[in-house]
CSV table of C-alpha atoms in Angstrom, one decimal:
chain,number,residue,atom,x,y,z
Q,1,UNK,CA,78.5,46.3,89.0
Q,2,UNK,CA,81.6,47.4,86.8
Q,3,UNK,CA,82.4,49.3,89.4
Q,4,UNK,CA,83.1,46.4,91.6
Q,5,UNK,CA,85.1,44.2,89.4
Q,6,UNK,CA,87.0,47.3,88.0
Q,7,UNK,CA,90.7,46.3,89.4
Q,8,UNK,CA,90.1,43.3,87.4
Q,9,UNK,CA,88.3,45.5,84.2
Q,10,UNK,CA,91.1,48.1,84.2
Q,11,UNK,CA,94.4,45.7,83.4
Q,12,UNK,CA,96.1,46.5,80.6
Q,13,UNK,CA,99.0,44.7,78.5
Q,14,UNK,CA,101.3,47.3,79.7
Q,15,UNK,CA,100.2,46.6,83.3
Q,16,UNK,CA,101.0,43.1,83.1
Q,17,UNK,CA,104.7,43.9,81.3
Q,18,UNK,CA,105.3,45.8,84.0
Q,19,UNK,CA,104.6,42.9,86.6
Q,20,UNK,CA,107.1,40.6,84.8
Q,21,UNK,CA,109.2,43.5,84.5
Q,22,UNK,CA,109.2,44.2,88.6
Q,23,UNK,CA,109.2,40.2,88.7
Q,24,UNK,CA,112.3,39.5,87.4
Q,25,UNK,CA,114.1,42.2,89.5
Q,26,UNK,CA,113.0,40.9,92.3
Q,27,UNK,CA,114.1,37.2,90.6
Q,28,UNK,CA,117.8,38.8,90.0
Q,29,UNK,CA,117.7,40.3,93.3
Q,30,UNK,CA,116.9,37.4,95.2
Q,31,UNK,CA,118.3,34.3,92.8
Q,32,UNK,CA,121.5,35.9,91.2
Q,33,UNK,CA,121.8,38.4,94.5
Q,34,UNK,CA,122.3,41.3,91.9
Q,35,UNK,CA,122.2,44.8,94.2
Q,36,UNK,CA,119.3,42.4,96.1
Q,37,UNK,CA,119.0,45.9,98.6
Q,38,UNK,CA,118.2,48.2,95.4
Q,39,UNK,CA,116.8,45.9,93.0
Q,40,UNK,CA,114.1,44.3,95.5
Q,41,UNK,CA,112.3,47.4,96.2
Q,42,UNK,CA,112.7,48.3,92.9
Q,43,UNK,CA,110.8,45.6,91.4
Q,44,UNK,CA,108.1,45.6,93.9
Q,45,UNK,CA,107.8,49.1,93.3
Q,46,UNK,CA,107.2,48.8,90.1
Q,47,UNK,CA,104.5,46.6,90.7
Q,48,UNK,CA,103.1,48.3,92.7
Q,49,UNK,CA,102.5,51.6,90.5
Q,50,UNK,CA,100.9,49.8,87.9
Q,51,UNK,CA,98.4,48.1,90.3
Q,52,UNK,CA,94.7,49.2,88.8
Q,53,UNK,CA,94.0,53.1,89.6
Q,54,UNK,CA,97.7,53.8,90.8
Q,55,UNK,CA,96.3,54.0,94.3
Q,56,UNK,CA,99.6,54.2,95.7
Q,57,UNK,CA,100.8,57.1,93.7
Q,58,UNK,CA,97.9,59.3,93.0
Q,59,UNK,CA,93.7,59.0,93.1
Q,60,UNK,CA,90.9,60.9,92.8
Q,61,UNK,CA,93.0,64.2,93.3
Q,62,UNK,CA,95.1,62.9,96.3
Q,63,UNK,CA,98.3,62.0,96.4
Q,64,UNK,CA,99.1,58.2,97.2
Q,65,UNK,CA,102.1,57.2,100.0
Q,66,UNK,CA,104.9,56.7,97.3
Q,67,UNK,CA,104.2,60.1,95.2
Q,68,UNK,CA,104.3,61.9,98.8
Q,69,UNK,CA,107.9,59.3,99.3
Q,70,UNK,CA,108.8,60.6,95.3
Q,71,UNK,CA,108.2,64.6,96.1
Q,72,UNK,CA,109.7,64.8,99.4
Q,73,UNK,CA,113.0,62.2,98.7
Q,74,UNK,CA,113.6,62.0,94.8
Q,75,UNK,CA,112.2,65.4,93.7
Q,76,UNK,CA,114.0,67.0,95.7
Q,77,UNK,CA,117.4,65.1,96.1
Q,78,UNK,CA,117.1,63.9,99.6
Q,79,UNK,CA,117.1,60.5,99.6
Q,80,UNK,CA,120.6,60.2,97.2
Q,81,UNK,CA,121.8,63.2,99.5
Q,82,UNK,CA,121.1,61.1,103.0
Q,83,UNK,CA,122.7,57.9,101.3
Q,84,UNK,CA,126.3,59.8,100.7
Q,85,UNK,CA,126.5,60.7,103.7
Q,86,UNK,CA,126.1,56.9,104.9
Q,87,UNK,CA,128.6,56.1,102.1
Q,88,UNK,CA,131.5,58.4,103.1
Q,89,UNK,CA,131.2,57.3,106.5
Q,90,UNK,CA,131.7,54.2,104.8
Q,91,UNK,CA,134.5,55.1,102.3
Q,92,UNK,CA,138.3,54.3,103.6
Q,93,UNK,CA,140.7,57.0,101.5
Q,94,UNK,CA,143.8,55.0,103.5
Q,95,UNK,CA,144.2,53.0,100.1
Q,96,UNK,CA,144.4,55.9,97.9
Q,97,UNK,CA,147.0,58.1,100.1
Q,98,UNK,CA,149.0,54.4,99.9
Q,99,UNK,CA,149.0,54.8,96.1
Q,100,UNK,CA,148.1,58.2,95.4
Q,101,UNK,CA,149.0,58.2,91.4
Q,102,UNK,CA,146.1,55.7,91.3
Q,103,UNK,CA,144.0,58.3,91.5
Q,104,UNK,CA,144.4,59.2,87.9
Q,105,UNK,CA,142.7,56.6,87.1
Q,106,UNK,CA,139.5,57.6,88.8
Q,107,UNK,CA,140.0,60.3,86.4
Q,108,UNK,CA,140.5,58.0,83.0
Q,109,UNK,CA,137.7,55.5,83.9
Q,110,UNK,CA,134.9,58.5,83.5
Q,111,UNK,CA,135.3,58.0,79.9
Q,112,UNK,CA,132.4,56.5,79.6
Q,113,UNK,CA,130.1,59.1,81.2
Q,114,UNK,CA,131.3,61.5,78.7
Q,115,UNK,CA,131.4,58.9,75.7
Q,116,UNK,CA,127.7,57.9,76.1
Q,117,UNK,CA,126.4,61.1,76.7
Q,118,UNK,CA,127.8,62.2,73.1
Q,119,UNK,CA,126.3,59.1,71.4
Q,120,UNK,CA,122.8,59.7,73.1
Q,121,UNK,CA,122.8,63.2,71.2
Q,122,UNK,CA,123.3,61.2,68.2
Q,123,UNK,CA,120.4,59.3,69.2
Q,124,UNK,CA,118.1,62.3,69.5
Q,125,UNK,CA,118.1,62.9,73.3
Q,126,UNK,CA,118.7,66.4,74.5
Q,127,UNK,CA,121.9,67.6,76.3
Q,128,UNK,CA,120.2,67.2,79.8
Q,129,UNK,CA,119.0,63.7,78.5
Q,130,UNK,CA,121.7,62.7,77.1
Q,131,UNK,CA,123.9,63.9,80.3
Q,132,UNK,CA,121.4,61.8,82.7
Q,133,UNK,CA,121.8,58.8,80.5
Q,134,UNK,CA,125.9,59.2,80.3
Q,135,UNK,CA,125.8,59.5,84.1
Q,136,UNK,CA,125.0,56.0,84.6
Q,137,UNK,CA,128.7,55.4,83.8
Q,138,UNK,CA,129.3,57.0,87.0
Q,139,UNK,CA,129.1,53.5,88.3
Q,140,UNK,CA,127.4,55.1,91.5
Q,141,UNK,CA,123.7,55.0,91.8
Q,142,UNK,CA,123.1,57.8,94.1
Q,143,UNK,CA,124.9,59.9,91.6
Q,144,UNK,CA,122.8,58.7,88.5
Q,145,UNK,CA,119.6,59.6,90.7
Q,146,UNK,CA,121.1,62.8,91.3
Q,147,UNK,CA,121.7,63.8,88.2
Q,148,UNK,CA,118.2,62.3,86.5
Q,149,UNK,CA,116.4,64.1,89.3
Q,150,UNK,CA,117.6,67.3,88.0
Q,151,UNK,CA,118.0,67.0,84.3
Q,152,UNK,CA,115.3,64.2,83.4
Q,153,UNK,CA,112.9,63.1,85.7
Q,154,UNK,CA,110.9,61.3,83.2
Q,155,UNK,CA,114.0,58.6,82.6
Q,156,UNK,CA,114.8,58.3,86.5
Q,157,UNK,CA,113.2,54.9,86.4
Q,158,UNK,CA,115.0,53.7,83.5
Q,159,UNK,CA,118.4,55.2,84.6
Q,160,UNK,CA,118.2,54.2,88.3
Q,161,UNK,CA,117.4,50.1,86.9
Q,162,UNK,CA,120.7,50.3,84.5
Q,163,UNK,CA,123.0,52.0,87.1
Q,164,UNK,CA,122.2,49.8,89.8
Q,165,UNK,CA,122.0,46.6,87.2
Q,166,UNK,CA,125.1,46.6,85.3
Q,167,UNK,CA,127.1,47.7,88.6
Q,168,UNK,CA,126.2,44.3,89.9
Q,169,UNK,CA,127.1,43.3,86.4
Q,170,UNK,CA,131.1,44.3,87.0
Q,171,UNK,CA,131.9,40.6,87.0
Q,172,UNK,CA,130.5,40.3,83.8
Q,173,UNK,CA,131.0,43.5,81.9
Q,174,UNK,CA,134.6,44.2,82.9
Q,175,UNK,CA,137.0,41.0,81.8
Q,176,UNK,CA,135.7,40.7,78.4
Q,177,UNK,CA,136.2,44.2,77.6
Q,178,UNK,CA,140.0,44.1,79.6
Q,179,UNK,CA,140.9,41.0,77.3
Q,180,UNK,CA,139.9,42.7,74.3
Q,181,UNK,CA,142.7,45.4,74.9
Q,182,UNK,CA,145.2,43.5,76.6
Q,183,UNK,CA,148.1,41.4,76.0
Q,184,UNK,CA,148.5,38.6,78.4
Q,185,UNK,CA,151.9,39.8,78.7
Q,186,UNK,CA,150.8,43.1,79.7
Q,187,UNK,CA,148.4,41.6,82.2
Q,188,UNK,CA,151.0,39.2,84.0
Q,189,UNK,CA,153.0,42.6,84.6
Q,190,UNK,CA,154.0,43.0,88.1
Q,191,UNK,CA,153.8,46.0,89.9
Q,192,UNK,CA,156.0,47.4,93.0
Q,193,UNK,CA,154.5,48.7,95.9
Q,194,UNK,CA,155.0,51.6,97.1
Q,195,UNK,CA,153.1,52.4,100.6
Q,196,UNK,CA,153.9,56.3,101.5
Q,197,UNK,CA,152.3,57.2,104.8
Q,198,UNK,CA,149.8,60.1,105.0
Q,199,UNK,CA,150.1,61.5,108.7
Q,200,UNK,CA,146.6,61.1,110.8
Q,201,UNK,CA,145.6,64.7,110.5
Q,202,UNK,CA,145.3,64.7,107.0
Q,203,UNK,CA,142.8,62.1,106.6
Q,204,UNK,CA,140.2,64.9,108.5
Q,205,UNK,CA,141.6,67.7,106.5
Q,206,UNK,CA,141.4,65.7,103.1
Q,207,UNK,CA,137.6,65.7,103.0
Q,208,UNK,CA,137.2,69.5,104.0
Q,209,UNK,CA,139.7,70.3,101.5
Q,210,UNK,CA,137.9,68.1,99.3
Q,211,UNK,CA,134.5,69.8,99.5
Q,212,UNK,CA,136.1,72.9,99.2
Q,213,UNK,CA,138.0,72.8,96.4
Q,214,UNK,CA,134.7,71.3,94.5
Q,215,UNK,CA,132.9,74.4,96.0
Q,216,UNK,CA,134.9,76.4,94.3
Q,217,UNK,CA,135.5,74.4,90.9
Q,218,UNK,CA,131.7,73.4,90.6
Q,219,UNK,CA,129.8,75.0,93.3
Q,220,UNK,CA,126.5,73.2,92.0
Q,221,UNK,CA,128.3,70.0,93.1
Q,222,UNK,CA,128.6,70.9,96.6
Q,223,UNK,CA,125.1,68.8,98.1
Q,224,UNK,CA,126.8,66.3,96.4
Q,225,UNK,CA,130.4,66.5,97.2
Q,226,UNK,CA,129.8,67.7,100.7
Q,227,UNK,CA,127.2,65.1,101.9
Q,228,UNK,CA,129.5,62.2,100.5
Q,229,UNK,CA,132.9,64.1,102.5
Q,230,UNK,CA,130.9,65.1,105.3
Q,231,UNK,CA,130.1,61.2,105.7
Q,232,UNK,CA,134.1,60.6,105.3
Q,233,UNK,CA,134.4,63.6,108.1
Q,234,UNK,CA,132.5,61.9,110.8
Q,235,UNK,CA,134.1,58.7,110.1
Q,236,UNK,CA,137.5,60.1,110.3
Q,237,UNK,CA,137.4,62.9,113.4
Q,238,UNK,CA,138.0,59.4,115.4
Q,239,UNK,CA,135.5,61.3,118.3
Q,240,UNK,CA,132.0,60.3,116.3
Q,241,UNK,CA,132.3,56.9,116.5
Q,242,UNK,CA,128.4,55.5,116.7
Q,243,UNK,CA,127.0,58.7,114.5
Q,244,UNK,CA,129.9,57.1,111.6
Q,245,UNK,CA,128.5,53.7,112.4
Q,246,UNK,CA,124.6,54.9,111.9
Q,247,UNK,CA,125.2,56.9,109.1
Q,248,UNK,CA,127.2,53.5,107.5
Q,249,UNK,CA,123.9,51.4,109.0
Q,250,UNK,CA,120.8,52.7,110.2
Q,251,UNK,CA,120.8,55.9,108.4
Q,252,UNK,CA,122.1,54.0,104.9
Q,253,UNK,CA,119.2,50.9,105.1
Q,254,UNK,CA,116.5,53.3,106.1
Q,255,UNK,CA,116.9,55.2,103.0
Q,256,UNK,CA,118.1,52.8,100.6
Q,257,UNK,CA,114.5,50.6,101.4
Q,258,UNK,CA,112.5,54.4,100.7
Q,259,UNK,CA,114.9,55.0,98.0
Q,260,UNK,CA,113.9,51.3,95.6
Q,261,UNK,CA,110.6,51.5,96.5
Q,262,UNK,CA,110.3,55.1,95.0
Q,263,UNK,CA,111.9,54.8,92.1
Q,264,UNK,CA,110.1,51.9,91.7
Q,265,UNK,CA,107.0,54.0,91.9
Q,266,UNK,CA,108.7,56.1,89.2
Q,267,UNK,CA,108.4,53.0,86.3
Q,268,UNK,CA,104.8,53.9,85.6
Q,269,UNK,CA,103.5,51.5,82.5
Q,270,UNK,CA,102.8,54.8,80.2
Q,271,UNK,CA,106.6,55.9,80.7
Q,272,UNK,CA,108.5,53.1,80.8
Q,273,UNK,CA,107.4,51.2,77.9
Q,274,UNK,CA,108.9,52.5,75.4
Q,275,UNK,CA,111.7,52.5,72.6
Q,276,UNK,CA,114.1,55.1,74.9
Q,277,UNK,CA,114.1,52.6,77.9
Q,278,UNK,CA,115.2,50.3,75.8
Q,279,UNK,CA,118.2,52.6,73.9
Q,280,UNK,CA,118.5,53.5,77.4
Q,281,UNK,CA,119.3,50.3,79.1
Q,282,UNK,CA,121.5,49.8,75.9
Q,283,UNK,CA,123.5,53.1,76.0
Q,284,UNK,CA,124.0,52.2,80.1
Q,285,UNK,CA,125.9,49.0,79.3
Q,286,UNK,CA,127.9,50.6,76.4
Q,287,UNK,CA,129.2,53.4,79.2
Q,288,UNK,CA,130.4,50.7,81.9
Q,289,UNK,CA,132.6,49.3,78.6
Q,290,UNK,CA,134.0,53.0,77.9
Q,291,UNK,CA,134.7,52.9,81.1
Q,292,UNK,CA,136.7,50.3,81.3
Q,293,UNK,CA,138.5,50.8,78.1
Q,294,UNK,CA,139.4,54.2,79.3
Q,295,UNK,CA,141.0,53.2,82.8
Q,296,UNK,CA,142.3,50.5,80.5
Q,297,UNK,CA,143.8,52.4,77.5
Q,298,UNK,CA,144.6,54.9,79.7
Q,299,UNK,CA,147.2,52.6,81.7
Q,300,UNK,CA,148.6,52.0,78.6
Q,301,UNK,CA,149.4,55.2,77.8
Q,302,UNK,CA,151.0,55.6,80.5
Q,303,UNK,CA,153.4,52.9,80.4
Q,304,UNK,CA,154.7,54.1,77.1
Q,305,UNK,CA,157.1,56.8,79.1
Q,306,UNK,CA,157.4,54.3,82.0
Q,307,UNK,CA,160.7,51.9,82.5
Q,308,UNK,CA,160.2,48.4,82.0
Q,309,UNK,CA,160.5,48.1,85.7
Q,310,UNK,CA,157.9,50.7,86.5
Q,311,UNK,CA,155.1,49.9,84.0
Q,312,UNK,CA,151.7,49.4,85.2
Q,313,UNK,CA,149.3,46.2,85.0
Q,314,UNK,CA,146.9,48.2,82.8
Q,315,UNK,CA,144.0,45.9,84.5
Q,316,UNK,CA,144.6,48.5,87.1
Q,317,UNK,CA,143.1,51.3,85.3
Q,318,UNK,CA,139.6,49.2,84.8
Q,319,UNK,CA,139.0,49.9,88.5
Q,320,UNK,CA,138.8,53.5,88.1
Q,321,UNK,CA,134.9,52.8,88.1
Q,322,UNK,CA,132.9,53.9,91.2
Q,323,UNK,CA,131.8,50.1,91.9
Q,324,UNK,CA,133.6,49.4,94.7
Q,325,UNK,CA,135.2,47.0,96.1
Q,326,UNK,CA,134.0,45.0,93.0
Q,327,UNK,CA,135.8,46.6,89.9
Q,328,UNK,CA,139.3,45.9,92.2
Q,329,UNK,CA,138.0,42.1,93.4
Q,330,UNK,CA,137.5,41.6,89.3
Q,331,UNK,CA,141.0,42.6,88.9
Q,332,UNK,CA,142.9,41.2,91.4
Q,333,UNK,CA,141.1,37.7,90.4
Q,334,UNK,CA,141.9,38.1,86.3
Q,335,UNK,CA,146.0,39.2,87.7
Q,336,UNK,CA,145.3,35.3,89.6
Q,337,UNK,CA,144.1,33.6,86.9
Q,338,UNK,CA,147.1,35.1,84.4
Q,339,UNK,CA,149.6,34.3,86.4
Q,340,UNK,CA,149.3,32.8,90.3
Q,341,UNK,CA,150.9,35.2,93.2
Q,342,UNK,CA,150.6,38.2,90.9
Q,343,UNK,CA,149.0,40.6,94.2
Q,344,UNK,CA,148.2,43.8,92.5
Q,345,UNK,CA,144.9,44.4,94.8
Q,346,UNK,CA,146.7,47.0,96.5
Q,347,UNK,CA,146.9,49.1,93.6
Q,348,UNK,CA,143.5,47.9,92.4
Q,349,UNK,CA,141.4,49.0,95.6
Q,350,UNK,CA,143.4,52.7,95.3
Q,351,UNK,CA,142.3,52.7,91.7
Q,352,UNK,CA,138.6,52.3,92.6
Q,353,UNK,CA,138.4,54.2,95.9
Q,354,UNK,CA,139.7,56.9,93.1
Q,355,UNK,CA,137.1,56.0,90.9
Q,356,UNK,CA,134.3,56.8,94.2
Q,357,UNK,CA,135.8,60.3,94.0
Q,358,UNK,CA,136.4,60.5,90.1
Q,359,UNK,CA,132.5,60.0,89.7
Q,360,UNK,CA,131.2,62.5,92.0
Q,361,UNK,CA,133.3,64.9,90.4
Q,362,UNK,CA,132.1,63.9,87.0
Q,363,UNK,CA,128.4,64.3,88.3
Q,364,UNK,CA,129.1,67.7,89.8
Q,365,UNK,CA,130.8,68.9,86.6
Q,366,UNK,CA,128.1,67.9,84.6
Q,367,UNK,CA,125.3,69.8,86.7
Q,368,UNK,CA,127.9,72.8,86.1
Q,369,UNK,CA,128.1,72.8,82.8
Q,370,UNK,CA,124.9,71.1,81.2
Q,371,UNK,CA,123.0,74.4,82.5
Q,372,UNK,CA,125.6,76.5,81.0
Q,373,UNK,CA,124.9,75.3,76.9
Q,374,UNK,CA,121.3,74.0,77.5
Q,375,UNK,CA,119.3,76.6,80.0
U,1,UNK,CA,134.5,82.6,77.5
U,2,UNK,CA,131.1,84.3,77.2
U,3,UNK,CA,131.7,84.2,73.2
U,4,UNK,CA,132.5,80.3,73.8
U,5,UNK,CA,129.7,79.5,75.6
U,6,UNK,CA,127.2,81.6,73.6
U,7,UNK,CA,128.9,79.9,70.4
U,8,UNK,CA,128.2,76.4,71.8
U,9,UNK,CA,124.6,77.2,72.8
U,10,UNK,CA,123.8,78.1,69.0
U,11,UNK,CA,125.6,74.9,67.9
U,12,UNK,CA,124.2,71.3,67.8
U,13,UNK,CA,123.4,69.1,70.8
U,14,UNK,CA,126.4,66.7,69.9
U,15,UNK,CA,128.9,69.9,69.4
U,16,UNK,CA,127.4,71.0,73.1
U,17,UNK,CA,127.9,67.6,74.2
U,18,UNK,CA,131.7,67.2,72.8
U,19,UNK,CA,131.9,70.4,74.6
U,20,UNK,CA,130.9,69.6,77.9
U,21,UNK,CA,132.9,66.1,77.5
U,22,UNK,CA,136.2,68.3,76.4
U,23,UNK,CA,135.1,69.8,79.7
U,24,UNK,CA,134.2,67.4,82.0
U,25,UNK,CA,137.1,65.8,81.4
U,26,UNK,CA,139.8,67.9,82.1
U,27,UNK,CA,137.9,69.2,84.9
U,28,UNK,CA,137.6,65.5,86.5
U,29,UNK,CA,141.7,65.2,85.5
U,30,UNK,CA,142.4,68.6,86.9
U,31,UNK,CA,140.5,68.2,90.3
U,32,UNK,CA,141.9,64.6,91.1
U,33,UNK,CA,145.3,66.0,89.8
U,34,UNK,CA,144.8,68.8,92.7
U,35,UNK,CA,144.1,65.9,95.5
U,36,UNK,CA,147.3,64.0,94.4
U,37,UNK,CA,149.1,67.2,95.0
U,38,UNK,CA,147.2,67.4,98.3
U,39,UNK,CA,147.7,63.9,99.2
U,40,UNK,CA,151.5,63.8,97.6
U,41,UNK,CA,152.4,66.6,99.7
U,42,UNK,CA,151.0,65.4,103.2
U,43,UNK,CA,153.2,62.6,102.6
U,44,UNK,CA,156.0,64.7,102.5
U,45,UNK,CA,155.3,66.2,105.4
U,46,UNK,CA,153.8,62.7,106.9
U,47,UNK,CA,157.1,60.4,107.8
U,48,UNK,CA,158.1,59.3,103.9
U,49,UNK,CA,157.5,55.6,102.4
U,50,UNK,CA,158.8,52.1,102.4
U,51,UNK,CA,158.8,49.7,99.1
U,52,UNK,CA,158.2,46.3,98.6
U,53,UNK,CA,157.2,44.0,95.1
U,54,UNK,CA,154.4,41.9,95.0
């Protein structure tokens, strides 16, 4: 008779945290709209999991529809693989051969990658921990499950929820933390211009150079780089038009709905509830704010050996983060409120196309290097 | 370099992770640094620029 009534017998407290947990994702996804395509299958794969008996991931010896999903997408980087190549058919370098010094600020906003990964080493975690954790500064999901797939499978759960919440969080995070190292002087500050033209031919050149060149400097990095630039390939060579309009579509939906639902599957009750989630979650919100003090302070820096009528709106250098177009949208919005016709969204959308490159780069270092100090 | 890296591996998770930061960085400031180059020059060759102030 037990047997019967056992998916009502086998509930546990940590089952039924992990429906509320799965609940409100799927609440923020749907009410507040935050990442709706990530967080949704997210939340109802977490749910899921922690059904009684875990059906869907493994029973009596066999292995259940999202743990065959999990080994043949997560564990072995496919699924974040298959997405950049949907988002560099999707990513428009025109911008950032407009402005190219913006792209020093996809350099400065990685701060907080590197800033968080130092302070979760002072928290206990191990280098490959504490480099998975840091990575959700990247501001780029598919990055942070990169990464966490390699170095700490245990936390891709937790990482994956924090990258993919506090990106939708830029509104938020950002302006309080621009504010706080800003003078409204220096955020009125006007900036010139200046549109130099990029002839067609290098816009297919620039992601082969681009994937060589990170061959060479990190070649761990090249699934990463070269999926993302082979994306940007298709979508430039101006003779693939529908395979660049299925990899930005078909291709990028189809594996963004596998994607949630597995790493839903991955917040397992007996995992996730715990104290490192929590420092987790924590440590992810304090690298979006390095981030943005970085692009941030790092503007000002600049502007120290700049004329007065070359000086950059340091608001710029915020939107060296990979969340794009949100980080720049933030911006250029704040520059409104400071002062009305102050257009710096030119500048800002560079700055954060940078920032898609800047993190990608930061990722593949960090696979290159991690190995090298902590076998 | 072997020294270095052998040094670091003995030394303490933080010191490994200053390390790779030190790294990291530089290395994300040197590759972008290498695309402006890339891009900078292309627009040299490409047909120059025009100004204008917001």
């Amino acid at each position: 008779m037990q047997d019967v009534f056992i998916g009502f017998t086998s509930i546990t407290w940590q089952m039924i945290v992990m429906y509320l947990i799965g609940g409100l994702l799927i609440w923020l996804a749907i009410k507040k709209e935050y990442e709706p395509m990530l967080l949704l299958p997210i939340g109802f794969g977490a749910i899921l999991v922690n059904l009684p008996l875990s059906v869907v991931w493994e029973h009596e010896g066999t292995a259940g529809f999202l743990k065959v999903l999990y080994d043949g997408g997560i564990a072995n980087e496919l699924f974040p693989i298959l997405i950049f190549i949907g988002i560099g058919a999707m990513i428009d370098f025109g911008p950032l051969f407009k402005n190219p010094l913006m792209i020093f600020f996809g350099a400065a906003a990685q701060l907080g990658i590197f800033a968080t990964m130092i302070i979760a080493t002072l928290l206990g975690f191990d280098l490959k921990t504490a480099a998975s954790i840091g990575i959700i500064g990247a501001a780029d999901g598919p990055t942070a499950i990169y990464v966490a797939s390699k170095f700490a499978k245990n936390y891709l759960g937790p990482i994956s929820v924090a990258a993919y919440s506090y990106m939708s969080l830029v509104p938020l995070i950002q302006p309080p933390v621009i504010r706080a190292l800003t003078t409204k002087e220096e955020r009125t500050i006007h900036m010139a211009y200046h549109e130099s033209n990029s002839p067609k031919w290098f816009k297919i050149l620039f992601p082969i150079l681009v994937t060589m060149t990170s061959g060479f400097v990190a070649p761990i990095s090249a699934p990463l780089v070269g999926s993302l630039m082979f994306g940007n390939l298709i979508r430039e060579c101006g003779v693939l038009e529908r395979l660049s309009k299925t990899a930005q579509n078909e291709l990028t939906y189809l594996v963004t709905l596998l994607l949630g639902i597995t790493i839903g599957a991955s917040m397992r009750a007996d995992q996730f509830l715990n104290l490192k989630t929590l420092l987790i979650m924590g440590m992810g919100l304090l690298a979006f704010v390095f981030d943005t003090a970085g692009g941030v302070l790092f503007a000002k820096f600049i502007n120290l050996f700049l004329p007065k009528e070359r000086k950059i709106n340091p608001m710029i250098g915020a939107c060296g983060i990979s969340a794009f177009p949100m980080s720049a949208r933030v911006v250029q919005k704040m520059a409104q409120e400071e002062e009305k016709g102050n257009i710096i969204l030119m500048q800002a959308i560079s700055a954060n196309v940078s920032g898609q490159l800047g993190s990608i780069i930061a990722g593949g270092l960090i696979l290159a290097f991690v190995p090298l100090l902590a076998p | 370099m072997d020294n270095l890296i052998e040094m670091l591996r003995n030394s303490s998770t933080t010191m490994q992770a200053v390390a790779v930061s030190i790294g990291g960085l530089i290395g994300v400031f040197a590759t972008l640094g290498f695309f402006w180059f890339l891009i900078w020059f292309a627009g040299k060759i490409g047909k120059g620029g025009k100004e204008s102030k917001a």
